[in-house]
Coordinates of C-alpha atoms in Angstrom, one line a residue:
X1 CA 100.2 1.1 -77.8
X2 CA 97.0 -0.5 -79.1
X3 CA 96.1 0.1 -82.8
X4 CA 93.2 2.4 -83.3
X5 CA 90.5 0.0 -84.2
X6 CA 88.1 2.8 -85.3
X7 CA 90.3 3.8 -88.2
X8 CA 88.9 2.1 -91.4
X9 CA 92.4 1.7 -92.8
X10 CA 93.7 -0.2 -89.9
X11 CA 90.7 -2.5 -90.3
X12 CA 91.1 -3.5 -93.8
X13 CA 92.4 -6.8 -94.6
X14 CA 96.0 -6.7 -95.8
X15 CA 96.3 -7.6 -99.5
X16 CA 98.2 -11.0 -99.9
X17 CA 101.8 -10.3 -101.4
X18 CA 101.1 -12.4 -104.5
X19 CA 97.4 -11.2 -105.0
X20 CA 96.6 -9.3 -108.2
X21 CA 94.7 -6.1 -108.0
X22 CA 91.0 -6.1 -109.0
X23 CA 90.3 -4.9 -112.5
X24 CA 87.6 -2.8 -111.1
X25 CA 90.2 -0.7 -109.4
X26 CA 92.2 -0.4 -112.6
X27 CA 89.7 0.6 -114.9
X28 CA 87.8 3.9 -115.1
X29 CA 85.3 5.3 -117.4
X30 CA 85.2 5.2 -120.4
X31 CA 87.5 2.2 -120.3
X32 CA 90.0 1.2 -122.9
X33 CA 89.3 -2.2 -124.5
X34 CA 92.8 -2.6 -125.6
X35 CA 94.2 -2.3 -122.1
X36 CA 91.5 -4.2 -120.5
X37 CA 92.2 -7.1 -122.9
X38 CA 95.8 -7.0 -122.5
X39 CA 95.8 -6.9 -118.6
X40 CA 93.5 -10.1 -118.8
X41 CA 95.6 -11.8 -121.2
X42 CA 98.7 -11.2 -119.2
X43 CA 96.9 -11.9 -115.9
X44 CA 98.0 -8.8 -114.2
X45 CA 94.6 -8.1 -112.7
X46 CA 91.8 -10.0 -110.9
X47 CA 88.9 -10.1 -113.0
X48 CA 86.5 -11.2 -110.4
X49 CA 87.9 -8.6 -107.7
X50 CA 86.0 -5.7 -106.2
X51 CA 86.9 -2.1 -105.8
X52 CA 86.5 -0.3 -102.4
X53 CA 82.5 0.0 -103.0
X54 CA 82.4 -3.6 -103.7
X55 CA 81.8 -3.2 -107.4
X56 CA 83.4 -5.7 -109.8
X57 CA 84.4 -4.7 -113.4
X58 CA 81.3 -6.3 -114.7
X59 CA 79.2 -3.9 -112.6
X60 CA 81.0 -0.9 -113.9
X61 CA 81.0 -2.0 -117.5
X62 CA 77.1 -3.0 -117.3
X63 CA 76.5 0.7 -115.9
X64 CA 78.6 2.1 -118.6
X65 CA 76.6 0.4 -121.3
X66 CA 80.1 -1.0 -122.5
X67 CA 79.2 -3.9 -124.5
X68 CA 82.7 -4.4 -125.9
X69 CA 84.1 -4.6 -122.5
X70 CA 81.6 -6.9 -121.1
X71 CA 82.3 -9.3 -124.2
X72 CA 86.0 -9.0 -123.4
X73 CA 85.6 -9.7 -119.7
X74 CA 82.8 -12.3 -119.4
X75 CA 85.1 -15.4 -120.4
X76 CA 87.6 -14.6 -117.7
X77 CA 84.9 -14.3 -115.0
X78 CA 83.8 -17.1 -112.6
X79 CA 80.0 -18.0 -112.6
X80 CA 79.3 -16.5 -109.3
X81 CA 80.9 -13.1 -110.2
X82 CA 78.6 -12.8 -113.2
X83 CA 75.6 -12.9 -110.7
X84 CA 77.5 -11.0 -108.0
X85 CA 75.6 -8.2 -105.9
X86 CA 77.4 -5.3 -104.7
X87 CA 76.9 -4.5 -101.0
X88 CA 74.7 -1.5 -100.8
X89 CA 71.5 -1.9 -103.1
X90 CA 72.3 -5.4 -103.7
X91 CA 72.3 -4.6 -107.4
X92 CA 73.7 -7.3 -109.9
X93 CA 75.5 -6.1 -113.2
X94 CA 72.0 -6.6 -114.6
X95 CA 70.4 -4.5 -112.1
X96 CA 72.9 -1.8 -112.8
X97 CA 72.5 -1.7 -116.6
X98 CA 68.7 -1.4 -116.1
X99 CA 69.1 1.5 -113.4
X100 CA 71.6 3.3 -116.1
X101 CA 69.2 2.6 -119.2
X102 CA 72.1 0.6 -120.6
X103 CA 70.2 -1.0 -123.2
X104 CA 73.1 -2.8 -125.0
X105 CA 74.4 -4.1 -121.7
X106 CA 71.1 -5.1 -120.7
X107 CA 70.6 -7.1 -123.9
X108 CA 74.0 -8.8 -123.6
X109 CA 73.7 -9.8 -120.1
X110 CA 70.0 -11.0 -120.3
X111 CA 71.0 -13.3 -123.3
X112 CA 73.6 -15.0 -121.1
X113 CA 72.4 -18.5 -119.7
X114 CA 74.7 -18.2 -116.5
X115 CA 72.9 -14.8 -115.8
X116 CA 70.2 -15.4 -113.0
X117 CA 67.4 -12.8 -113.8
X118 CA 65.5 -13.7 -110.8
X119 CA 68.0 -12.1 -108.1
X120 CA 66.2 -9.6 -106.1
X121 CA 67.9 -6.4 -104.9
X122 CA 67.6 -5.0 -101.3
X123 CA 64.3 -3.6 -102.1
X124 CA 63.2 -7.2 -103.2
X125 CA 63.0 -6.5 -107.2
X126 CA 64.3 -8.4 -109.9
X127 CA 65.9 -6.4 -112.8
X128 CA 62.6 -6.7 -114.8
X129 CA 60.6 -5.4 -111.8
X130 CA 63.2 -2.8 -111.5
X131 CA 62.7 -1.8 -115.3
X132 CA 58.9 -2.0 -114.7
X133 CA 59.1 0.4 -111.9
X134 CA 61.2 2.8 -113.7
X135 CA 59.5 2.9 -116.9
X136 CA 55.9 3.3 -116.5
X137 CA 53.7 2.4 -119.6
X138 CA 56.7 2.6 -122.0
X139 CA 56.3 2.5 -125.7
X140 CA 58.0 -0.4 -127.6
X141 CA 60.5 2.0 -129.3
X142 CA 61.3 3.8 -126.2
X143 CA 64.6 2.8 -124.1
X144 CA 62.3 1.5 -121.3
X145 CA 60.2 -0.4 -123.7
X146 CA 63.2 -2.0 -125.3
X147 CA 65.0 -2.8 -121.9
X148 CA 61.9 -4.6 -120.6
X149 CA 61.6 -6.5 -123.9
X150 CA 65.3 -7.7 -123.6
X151 CA 64.5 -8.9 -120.0
X152 CA 61.3 -10.7 -121.1
X153 CA 63.1 -12.8 -123.8

């Protein structure tokens, strides 16, 4: 009998026997900083790995506005993961932080020299352009104004 190639499970690539599970598959909101730190230090998870939706742990932590988890994770990441785009909207972690109004995450990510603030999503927007489209005429003290100011630094 031939395998059913229409079944998504059968089409998935098998995980290598020695491969570590992606951190993004092991952590859920709100995230436990001690558990994340321990898993990374013990090397029991792949910090750069993606979940079934194509999200990295950094995508999740940025959208959750979890600066503490971002600070724990970033030293373990490859540079390309810092700017990784998810497959759907082509959002980077910085796009996710902007879209969720996650000011602390936007501020942390925008200050990192390795973060490419010029990456465009599927609609052709940089994180700054996304923020400007979301927050029309923001005041400096509003969340939108603060996010835009963080991205312009």
